[in-house]
Structures are given as C-alpha cells and as structure tokens.
Short mmCIF file of C-alpha atoms and ligand atoms in Angstrom, two decimals:
data_model
loop_
_atom_site.label_atom_id
_atom_site.label_comp_id
_atom_site.label_asym_id
_atom_site.label_seq_id
_atom_site.Cartn_x
_atom_site.Cartn_y
_atom_site.Cartn_z
CA MET A 1 -34.33 -20.73 -46.88
CA MET A 2 -38.12 -20.66 -46.57
CA GLU A 3 -38.14 -24.26 -45.30
CA LYS A 4 -35.57 -23.33 -42.68
CA TRP A 5 -37.75 -20.38 -41.61
CA GLU A 6 -40.76 -22.66 -41.44
CA GLN A 7 -38.88 -25.12 -39.20
CA GLY A 8 -37.50 -22.28 -37.04
CA ARG A 9 -41.01 -20.89 -36.63
CA GLY A 10 -42.01 -23.99 -34.68
CA GLY A 11 -45.75 -23.24 -34.84
CA ARG A 12 -45.41 -19.64 -33.62
CA ASP A 13 -47.50 -16.99 -35.41
CA GLU A 14 -44.77 -14.42 -35.40
CA PHE A 15 -40.99 -14.85 -35.32
CA GLU A 16 -37.88 -12.73 -35.77
CA ILE A 17 -35.04 -13.22 -38.25
CA ASP A 18 -31.94 -11.25 -39.22
CA LEU A 19 -32.65 -10.92 -42.91
CA HIS A 20 -29.15 -9.66 -43.64
CA ARG A 21 -27.60 -12.94 -42.44
CA GLU A 22 -30.27 -15.08 -44.14
CA LEU A 23 -29.92 -13.37 -47.54
CA HIS A 24 -26.15 -13.37 -47.31
CA ASN A 25 -26.15 -17.17 -46.87
CA LEU A 26 -28.67 -17.59 -49.68
CA SER A 27 -26.52 -15.45 -51.96
CA ALA A 28 -23.43 -17.59 -51.21
CA ASP A 29 -25.45 -20.74 -52.01
CA VAL A 30 -26.84 -19.39 -55.29
CA ILE A 31 -23.54 -17.97 -56.61
CA SER A 32 -21.68 -21.16 -55.67
CA LYS A 33 -24.31 -23.33 -57.36
CA THR A 34 -24.51 -21.11 -60.47
CA ALA A 35 -20.75 -20.93 -60.87
CA PHE A 36 -19.78 -24.41 -59.83
CA GLY A 37 -22.82 -26.63 -60.08
CA SER A 38 -21.81 -29.97 -58.66
CA SER A 39 -18.69 -28.45 -57.05
CA PHE A 40 -20.98 -26.37 -54.88
CA GLN A 41 -19.25 -27.09 -51.55
CA GLU A 42 -15.82 -26.11 -52.89
CA GLY A 43 -17.38 -22.98 -54.39
CA LYS A 44 -18.84 -22.03 -51.05
CA GLN A 45 -15.48 -22.53 -49.39
CA ILE A 46 -13.93 -20.04 -51.86
CA PHE A 47 -16.76 -17.63 -51.14
CA ASN A 48 -15.91 -17.88 -47.42
CA LEU A 49 -12.20 -17.26 -48.09
CA GLN A 50 -13.06 -14.15 -50.07
CA GLU A 51 -15.30 -12.93 -47.31
CA GLN A 52 -12.43 -13.13 -44.80
CA GLN A 53 -10.22 -11.29 -47.30
CA MET A 54 -12.89 -8.63 -47.68
CA HIS A 55 -12.85 -8.09 -43.92
CA LEU A 56 -9.07 -7.59 -43.91
CA PHE A 57 -9.30 -5.29 -46.95
CA SER A 58 -11.89 -3.14 -45.24
CA LEU A 59 -9.56 -2.82 -42.18
CA SER A 60 -6.65 -1.77 -44.39
CA ILE A 61 -8.54 0.98 -46.25
CA LYS A 62 -9.55 2.48 -42.90
CA SER A 63 -5.95 2.65 -41.61
CA VAL A 64 -3.22 5.20 -42.39
CA TYR A 65 -1.45 4.44 -45.67
CA ILE A 66 2.29 3.79 -45.22
CA PRO A 67 4.04 3.01 -48.53
CA GLY A 68 5.58 -0.46 -48.53
CA PHE A 69 3.78 -1.55 -45.34
CA ARG A 70 1.83 -4.20 -47.24
CA PHE A 71 5.07 -6.10 -47.93
CA LEU A 72 5.97 -6.49 -44.22
CA PRO A 73 5.21 -9.89 -42.66
CA THR A 74 2.77 -8.57 -40.02
CA ASN A 75 0.12 -10.96 -38.70
CA LYS A 76 -2.61 -9.40 -40.85
CA ASN A 77 -0.45 -9.35 -43.99
CA ARG A 78 0.50 -12.99 -43.47
CA GLU A 79 -3.21 -13.82 -43.14
CA ARG A 80 -3.95 -11.87 -46.38
CA TRP A 81 -1.25 -13.78 -48.25
CA ARG A 82 -2.52 -17.10 -46.89
CA LEU A 83 -6.10 -16.33 -47.96
CA GLU A 84 -4.95 -15.17 -51.38
CA LYS A 85 -2.91 -18.35 -51.92
CA GLU A 86 -5.65 -20.63 -50.65
CA THR A 87 -8.24 -18.93 -52.91
CA ARG A 88 -6.02 -19.17 -55.99
CA ASP A 89 -5.11 -22.80 -55.27
CA SER A 90 -8.78 -23.75 -54.75
CA ILE A 91 -9.89 -22.03 -57.98
CA GLN A 92 -7.03 -23.64 -59.89
CA LYS A 93 -8.01 -27.05 -58.51
CA LEU A 94 -11.62 -26.49 -59.51
CA ILE A 95 -10.65 -25.39 -63.01
CA GLU A 96 -8.58 -28.51 -63.44
CA THR A 97 -11.29 -30.85 -62.21
CA ASN A 98 -14.29 -29.12 -63.69
CA SER A 99 -13.95 -27.83 -67.22
CA LYS A 100 -17.40 -26.24 -66.99
CA ALA A 101 -16.21 -24.01 -64.18
CA GLN A 102 -13.29 -22.82 -66.27
CA GLU A 103 -15.05 -19.97 -68.07
CA ASN A 104 -16.96 -18.63 -65.14
CA ALA A 105 -15.18 -19.29 -61.90
CA THR A 106 -12.90 -16.30 -61.46
CA ASN A 107 -15.40 -13.80 -62.80
CA LEU A 108 -18.32 -14.91 -60.73
CA LEU A 109 -16.37 -15.28 -57.54
CA SER A 110 -14.75 -11.90 -57.98
CA SER A 111 -18.14 -10.52 -57.08
CA LEU A 112 -19.43 -10.92 -53.56
CA MET A 113 -22.24 -8.55 -54.29
CA SER A 114 -25.41 -10.01 -52.92
CA PRO A 115 -28.24 -9.66 -55.43
CA TYR A 116 -30.73 -9.58 -52.59
CA LYS A 117 -31.30 -6.35 -50.81
CA ASN A 118 -32.39 -6.42 -47.17
CA GLU A 119 -33.47 -2.85 -47.73
CA GLU A 120 -36.26 -3.96 -50.08
CA VAL A 121 -37.89 -5.95 -47.32
CA ILE A 122 -37.12 -3.33 -44.66
CA LEU A 123 -38.67 -0.63 -46.86
CA LEU A 124 -41.73 -2.80 -47.48
CA ALA A 125 -41.93 -3.51 -43.75
CA LEU A 126 -42.14 0.26 -43.25
CA HIS A 127 -44.44 0.97 -46.21
CA HIS A 128 -47.34 -1.42 -45.74
CA GLU A 129 -49.28 -0.02 -48.67
CA TRP A 130 -46.49 -1.12 -51.06
CA GLN A 131 -46.20 -4.48 -49.31
CA SER A 132 -49.93 -5.06 -49.95
CA LYS A 133 -49.75 -3.86 -53.57
CA ALA A 134 -46.79 -6.16 -54.25
CA ARG A 135 -48.59 -9.11 -52.58
CA GLU A 136 -51.71 -8.54 -54.65
CA GLU A 137 -49.59 -8.55 -57.79
CA VAL A 138 -47.66 -11.70 -56.84
CA ILE A 139 -50.89 -13.57 -56.07
CA GLN A 140 -52.50 -12.36 -59.28
CA VAL A 141 -49.49 -13.43 -61.37
CA CYS A 142 -48.32 -16.59 -59.54
CA GLY A 143 -51.39 -17.62 -57.55
CA ILE A 144 -51.33 -18.34 -53.80
CA ASP A 145 -49.02 -21.31 -54.11
CA GLY A 146 -47.51 -20.96 -57.60
CA LEU A 147 -43.87 -20.05 -58.15
CA PRO A 148 -42.41 -17.06 -59.97
CA VAL A 149 -40.97 -18.61 -63.15
CA ALA A 150 -39.35 -17.40 -66.39
CA GLU A 151 -42.75 -17.07 -68.11
CA ASN A 152 -44.32 -14.76 -65.53
CA LEU A 153 -41.37 -12.76 -64.16
CA ASN A 154 -41.97 -9.90 -66.60
CA ASP A 155 -45.48 -9.52 -65.24
CA LEU A 156 -44.16 -8.68 -61.76
CA LYS A 157 -44.07 -4.97 -62.55
CA ILE A 158 -44.67 -3.60 -59.06
CA VAL A 159 -42.02 -5.94 -57.63
CA SER A 160 -39.57 -4.61 -60.28
CA MET A 161 -40.42 -1.02 -59.42
CA ILE A 162 -39.80 -1.73 -55.72
CA ILE A 163 -36.43 -3.34 -56.49
CA ASN A 164 -35.36 -0.39 -58.66
CA GLU A 165 -36.48 2.16 -56.08
CA THR A 166 -34.48 0.29 -53.41
CA LEU A 167 -31.40 0.19 -55.65
CA ARG A 168 -31.83 3.94 -56.18
CA LEU A 169 -32.07 4.79 -52.47
CA TYR A 170 -29.48 2.25 -51.28
CA PRO A 171 -27.12 1.41 -54.17
CA PRO A 172 -24.75 -1.36 -52.97
CA ALA A 173 -21.88 0.26 -54.91
CA VAL A 174 -21.98 3.74 -53.42
CA PHE A 175 -19.27 5.19 -55.66
CA MET A 176 -17.16 4.15 -58.65
CA THR A 177 -13.50 4.95 -59.08
CA ARG A 178 -11.99 5.66 -62.48
CA GLU A 179 -8.61 7.02 -63.60
CA THR A 180 -8.13 9.26 -66.64
CA THR A 181 -5.71 7.82 -69.17
CA GLU A 182 -5.25 11.22 -70.86
CA GLU A 183 -6.05 14.88 -70.22
CA VAL A 184 -9.79 15.47 -70.58
CA GLU A 185 -12.24 18.33 -70.37
CA LEU A 186 -15.28 17.63 -68.25
CA GLY A 187 -17.70 20.57 -68.44
CA SER A 188 -15.67 23.54 -67.26
CA LEU A 189 -13.00 21.35 -65.65
CA ASN A 190 -9.70 20.47 -67.20
CA ILE A 191 -8.58 17.15 -65.74
CA PRO A 192 -4.98 15.97 -66.17
CA ALA A 193 -4.07 12.40 -67.14
CA LYS A 194 -3.78 9.84 -64.33
CA THR A 195 -6.27 11.64 -62.07
CA GLN A 196 -8.49 9.43 -59.93
CA LEU A 197 -12.18 10.31 -60.19
CA HIS A 198 -14.80 9.13 -57.73
CA VAL A 199 -18.30 9.08 -59.19
CA ALA A 200 -20.74 9.25 -56.29
CA LEU A 201 -23.63 7.04 -57.48
CA ALA A 202 -25.52 7.53 -54.23
CA ALA A 203 -25.40 11.33 -54.73
CA VAL A 204 -26.70 11.03 -58.32
CA HIS A 205 -29.51 8.76 -57.07
CA HIS A 206 -30.52 11.31 -54.41
CA ASP A 207 -30.15 14.43 -56.57
CA LYS A 208 -33.29 16.57 -56.22
CA GLU A 209 -32.70 18.21 -59.62
CA ILE A 210 -33.04 14.78 -61.24
CA TRP A 211 -35.55 13.05 -58.96
CA GLY A 212 -37.57 15.95 -57.63
CA GLU A 213 -38.20 17.27 -54.12
CA ASP A 214 -39.13 13.79 -52.82
CA ALA A 215 -35.76 12.34 -53.95
CA ASN A 216 -35.07 10.92 -50.47
CA LYS A 217 -38.49 9.30 -50.16
CA PHE A 218 -39.42 5.73 -51.06
CA ASN A 219 -41.71 6.04 -54.06
CA PRO A 220 -41.55 3.05 -56.46
CA LEU A 221 -44.09 4.78 -58.72
CA ARG A 222 -41.33 6.95 -60.17
CA PHE A 223 -40.11 3.85 -62.02
CA ASN A 224 -43.43 3.68 -63.83
CA GLU A 225 -42.46 6.74 -65.82
CA SER A 226 -40.26 6.64 -68.89
CA GLY A 227 -37.97 9.34 -70.28
CA ARG A 228 -35.40 9.37 -67.49
CA HIS A 229 -31.83 10.32 -68.43
CA TRP A 230 -29.67 7.18 -68.87
CA GLY A 231 -27.08 8.57 -66.49
CA SER A 232 -29.48 9.20 -63.61
CA PHE A 233 -29.91 5.59 -62.43
CA LEU A 234 -26.77 3.46 -62.49
CA PRO A 235 -26.65 0.87 -59.69
CA PHE A 236 -24.93 -1.54 -62.10
CA TRP A 237 -22.82 1.21 -63.69
CA LEU A 238 -22.69 1.86 -67.46
CA GLY A 239 -20.70 1.17 -70.61
CA PRO A 240 -18.19 -1.61 -71.26
CA ARG A 241 -17.60 -2.40 -67.56
CA ILE A 242 -21.28 -2.61 -66.67
CA CYS A 243 -22.05 -5.40 -64.17
CA VAL A 244 -22.07 -8.74 -65.98
CA GLY A 245 -24.27 -10.18 -63.22
CA GLN A 246 -27.00 -7.54 -63.63
CA ASN A 247 -29.63 -9.82 -65.14
CA LEU A 248 -28.91 -12.68 -62.76
CA ALA A 249 -29.05 -10.25 -59.83
CA LEU A 250 -32.41 -8.78 -60.90
CA VAL A 251 -34.00 -12.15 -61.63
CA GLU A 252 -32.85 -13.57 -58.28
CA ALA A 253 -33.98 -10.50 -56.39
CA LYS A 254 -37.43 -10.68 -58.02
CA ILE A 255 -37.90 -14.37 -57.28
CA VAL A 256 -36.80 -14.11 -53.64
CA LEU A 257 -38.82 -10.96 -52.92
CA ALA A 258 -41.92 -12.45 -54.59
CA LEU A 259 -41.63 -15.66 -52.55
CA ILE A 260 -41.19 -13.83 -49.24
CA ILE A 261 -44.16 -11.56 -49.97
CA GLN A 262 -46.33 -14.47 -51.04
CA LEU A 263 -45.72 -16.47 -47.84
CA PHE A 264 -45.24 -13.85 -45.12
CA SER A 265 -46.32 -10.44 -43.98
CA PHE A 266 -43.66 -8.53 -42.11
CA VAL A 267 -42.90 -5.52 -39.96
CA VAL A 268 -39.61 -4.06 -38.75
CA SER A 269 -38.57 -5.59 -35.41
CA PRO A 270 -38.21 -3.24 -32.40
CA THR A 271 -34.61 -4.55 -32.19
CA TYR A 272 -33.76 -3.12 -35.65
CA VAL A 273 -31.41 -0.13 -35.67
CA HIS A 274 -31.05 1.74 -38.96
CA GLY A 275 -27.32 2.03 -39.67
CA PRO A 276 -26.28 1.62 -43.31
CA MET A 277 -22.50 1.30 -43.41
CA LEU A 278 -19.94 1.19 -46.21
CA TYR A 279 -18.23 -2.21 -45.90
CA ILE A 280 -16.89 -2.44 -49.46
CA THR A 281 -20.56 -2.27 -50.43
CA LEU A 282 -23.42 -0.69 -48.52
CA GLN A 283 -24.50 -3.02 -45.68
CA PRO A 284 -26.72 -2.76 -42.59
CA GLN A 285 -24.27 -2.31 -39.72
CA TYR A 286 -26.51 -3.85 -37.05
CA GLY A 287 -28.31 -6.39 -39.23
CA ALA A 288 -31.82 -6.27 -40.65
CA GLN A 289 -34.17 -7.74 -38.03
CA ILE A 290 -37.76 -8.22 -39.12
CA LEU A 291 -40.80 -9.92 -37.58
CA LEU A 292 -42.42 -12.38 -39.96
CA ARG A 293 -45.98 -13.64 -39.81
CA ARG A 294 -46.94 -16.72 -41.88
CA LEU A 295 -49.93 -15.93 -44.11
CA SER A 296 -52.79 -18.37 -44.47
CA TYR A 297 -55.07 -17.95 -47.49
C1 LIG B 301 -27.56 -5.97 -56.67
C2 LIG B 301 -26.52 -6.67 -57.08
C3 LIG B 301 -25.34 -6.09 -57.84
C4 LIG B 301 -24.96 -4.80 -58.03
C5 LIG B 301 -25.63 -3.52 -57.51
C6 LIG B 301 -23.76 -4.82 -58.85
C7 LIG B 301 -23.06 -3.68 -59.26
C8 LIG B 301 -21.90 -3.71 -60.02
C9 LIG B 301 -21.17 -2.53 -60.44
C10 LIG B 301 -21.54 -1.09 -60.07
C11 LIG B 301 -20.12 -2.94 -61.19
C12 LIG B 301 -19.05 -2.05 -61.87
C13 LIG B 301 -17.79 -2.06 -61.04
C14 LIG B 301 -16.67 -1.28 -61.68
O1 LIG B 301 -16.56 -1.24 -62.92
O2 LIG B 301 -15.85 -0.69 -60.95
C15 LIG B 301 -20.17 -4.39 -61.25
C16 LIG B 301 -19.26 -5.18 -61.93
C17 LIG B 301 -19.31 -6.55 -61.95
N1 LIG B 301 -20.29 -7.36 -61.40
FE1 LIG B 301 -21.90 -6.75 -60.33
N2 LIG B 301 -23.43 -6.13 -59.13
C18 LIG B 301 -24.38 -6.93 -58.54
C19 LIG B 301 -24.44 -8.31 -58.60
C20 LIG B 301 -23.56 -9.09 -59.30
C21 LIG B 301 -23.67 -10.53 -59.39
C22 LIG B 301 -24.78 -11.39 -58.76
C23 LIG B 301 -22.60 -10.94 -60.13
C24 LIG B 301 -22.19 -12.31 -60.55
C25 LIG B 301 -22.98 -13.34 -60.57
C26 LIG B 301 -21.84 -9.76 -60.51
C27 LIG B 301 -20.67 -9.79 -61.27
C28 LIG B 301 -19.97 -8.67 -61.64
C29 LIG B 301 -18.70 -8.72 -62.39
C30 LIG B 301 -17.97 -9.98 -62.86
C31 LIG B 301 -18.30 -7.39 -62.60
C32 LIG B 301 -17.05 -6.89 -63.34
C33 LIG B 301 -17.44 -6.55 -64.78
C34 LIG B 301 -16.24 -5.98 -65.54
O3 LIG B 301 -15.38 -5.34 -64.93
O4 LIG B 301 -16.23 -6.13 -66.76
N3 LIG B 301 -22.47 -8.66 -59.99
N4 LIG B 301 -21.27 -4.83 -60.53
#
C-alpha cells in the first residue's frame, strides 16, 4: 500500500488519498492471505462476493419487512441466491484443494470487519499533538526506517491507546443483538423468553457516568488508567462469542498505523465530509480523504 502511495505521489510534496478505500483493499488482501495463503486470489474473489451480498443485505434491512417476500424470485433475491451459491461453491472448492484452508476459511471470511480504522488517522489528522506523540514513540521504538515487529509491538503504548480510544468513540459494531432463551431478571426488568435485546455498545462507550464529562472527546490518555469496569469497553464484545479475530485485528491496526505515522504527516482534506453511517458496521459515508506529506528525516 505504501509503495502504491509512493508511486501515486509522483514527486509531489502533498497528495490526497481516500483512506477508507485504501484500508478496505488492504484489509481484503490481508484476510485473504491469512486465511488462504497461496490461494490468495480465490480468497479475494470470495471477499468480493461477500461484499456484494453485504450491499444487498443492507438494502433489505432498510426496506419494509413483508413475511415470505425473501422467497419470491425478484431480481434482487435472485442475485442474493446467486451470490450465496457462488460463495459456497468457491469455499467448498478451496476446502477440497487446500486442506490448510479447511479449518479457517468459513470463520475468517464470515467477518468482513476491517481491522483498520480510518477514524484513527482522521482523529490524528485533527489532533496534531497526538500525531506527534505517536510519531515520537514509533521512531523511538522502531527507528526512522525500522519496522514494527513482534518484539517491539508491546512497546507502542501510545499507538495502542490511540487505537483503543478510536474503538471507543467509533466502535465498528455499534450494537449487539441477543435473544433470551428463558425468562430472566435484568435489574428491575423482567424479560420473557425469546425477547430480542439490542445492546448499544456505542451508547456504553459514550456514557458520561462511565467515562466522565469529556466522554465525547478524543482523549487517548484515559486508556493509561487501570481499574475500568470490564463491561465499559467492549468493541470486540465479551464472553464465549467474543471476536476471535481480536488479536489479529489489534496487531494489524498497530502495524499499519505505526507505518503510516512513521512515513507521513497528515491533515484532513478540505474535501472530507464527516458522515459516519451504519452500513452493517460503522463506515464513513463520504470516504475518509486525507492529505499526506512524505516525511524526510
Ligand atoms: C476492529 C476490528 C474488529 C472488530 C471491532 C470486531 C468485532 C467483533 C464483535 C463485536 C463480534 C461479536 C459478534 C456477535 O457475537 O454478535 C465479533 C465476532 C467475530 N469476529 Fe470480529 N471484529 C473485528 C475484526 C475481526 C477480524 C479481523 C476477524 C477475522 C480475522 C474477525 C472474526 C470474527 C469472528 C469469526 C467472529 C464470530 C465469533 C463467534 O461467534 O464465536 N473479527 N467481532
């Protein structure tokens, strides 16, 4: 990705990119490579099929629910069935040809959650003091041309705090849905069996009683303090269904953010319009345009 940026720069000091698009492509590459290794191209094709399915799913949840409608052979339904069949056939083919992919394929591809958050870079583009602090740390830990590697990732404490603070303010999974299997008492509420509950993660993350009066402000320092309630920060959820990709996501996010900070300084482009939108996960509706400037040390 960085090489592509460098080529696209073509000698200019400053250039604009849509970070949302760039990180989305990077995420597809990394998940496909991690899950499928040598079958990377086929993996990426499945990723693309799922993305088209996601688009159709997001249209259906916004329309009026008519029982049984999903069984009618409308154009959109036929497209959904085609994508579903093509995805299943491709995964099956991969499993048959690549025994290594067998354990991981369905699980990893069931998640299109990008581990990289445009918001991290956008927030750093707005908060220059944190951008500088993070750069100082990356250079101290990795040097001006060294890479973030397994041995030094734990030393990137400020970078971690920035990632956590971004996941707090803009959790990709905005709410979780659960259904009660039996009647339960929740505080003063008596909830019957088979009731759907929506747990609003974003509301918990912005709760002033938990996070204080500056709950809506970007302040990575709050992640320097210990003693927080385990239920107050849950971007990856909790318990038995906690995100299995959590560690991979955090490691990837750290590496990518550290590399961008090490090579470029950045500001928000005048063409950027802030418009977070729920599209299965939280996404920037109009993209994430930033102006990058190559650093020379
Ligand atoms: C910032 C990035 C990510 C966030 C915020 C995130 C968040 C979540 C959340 C909240 C859940 C719980 C969903 C539920 O139970 O309803 C979940 C589940 C899951 N995630 Fe992630 N995820 C991220 C990245 C990833 C990545 C990179 C992968 C795979 C490489 C992944 C794989 C999974 C899988 C397989 C599950 C289902 C686990 C189960 O049901 O047992 N996630 N994720």
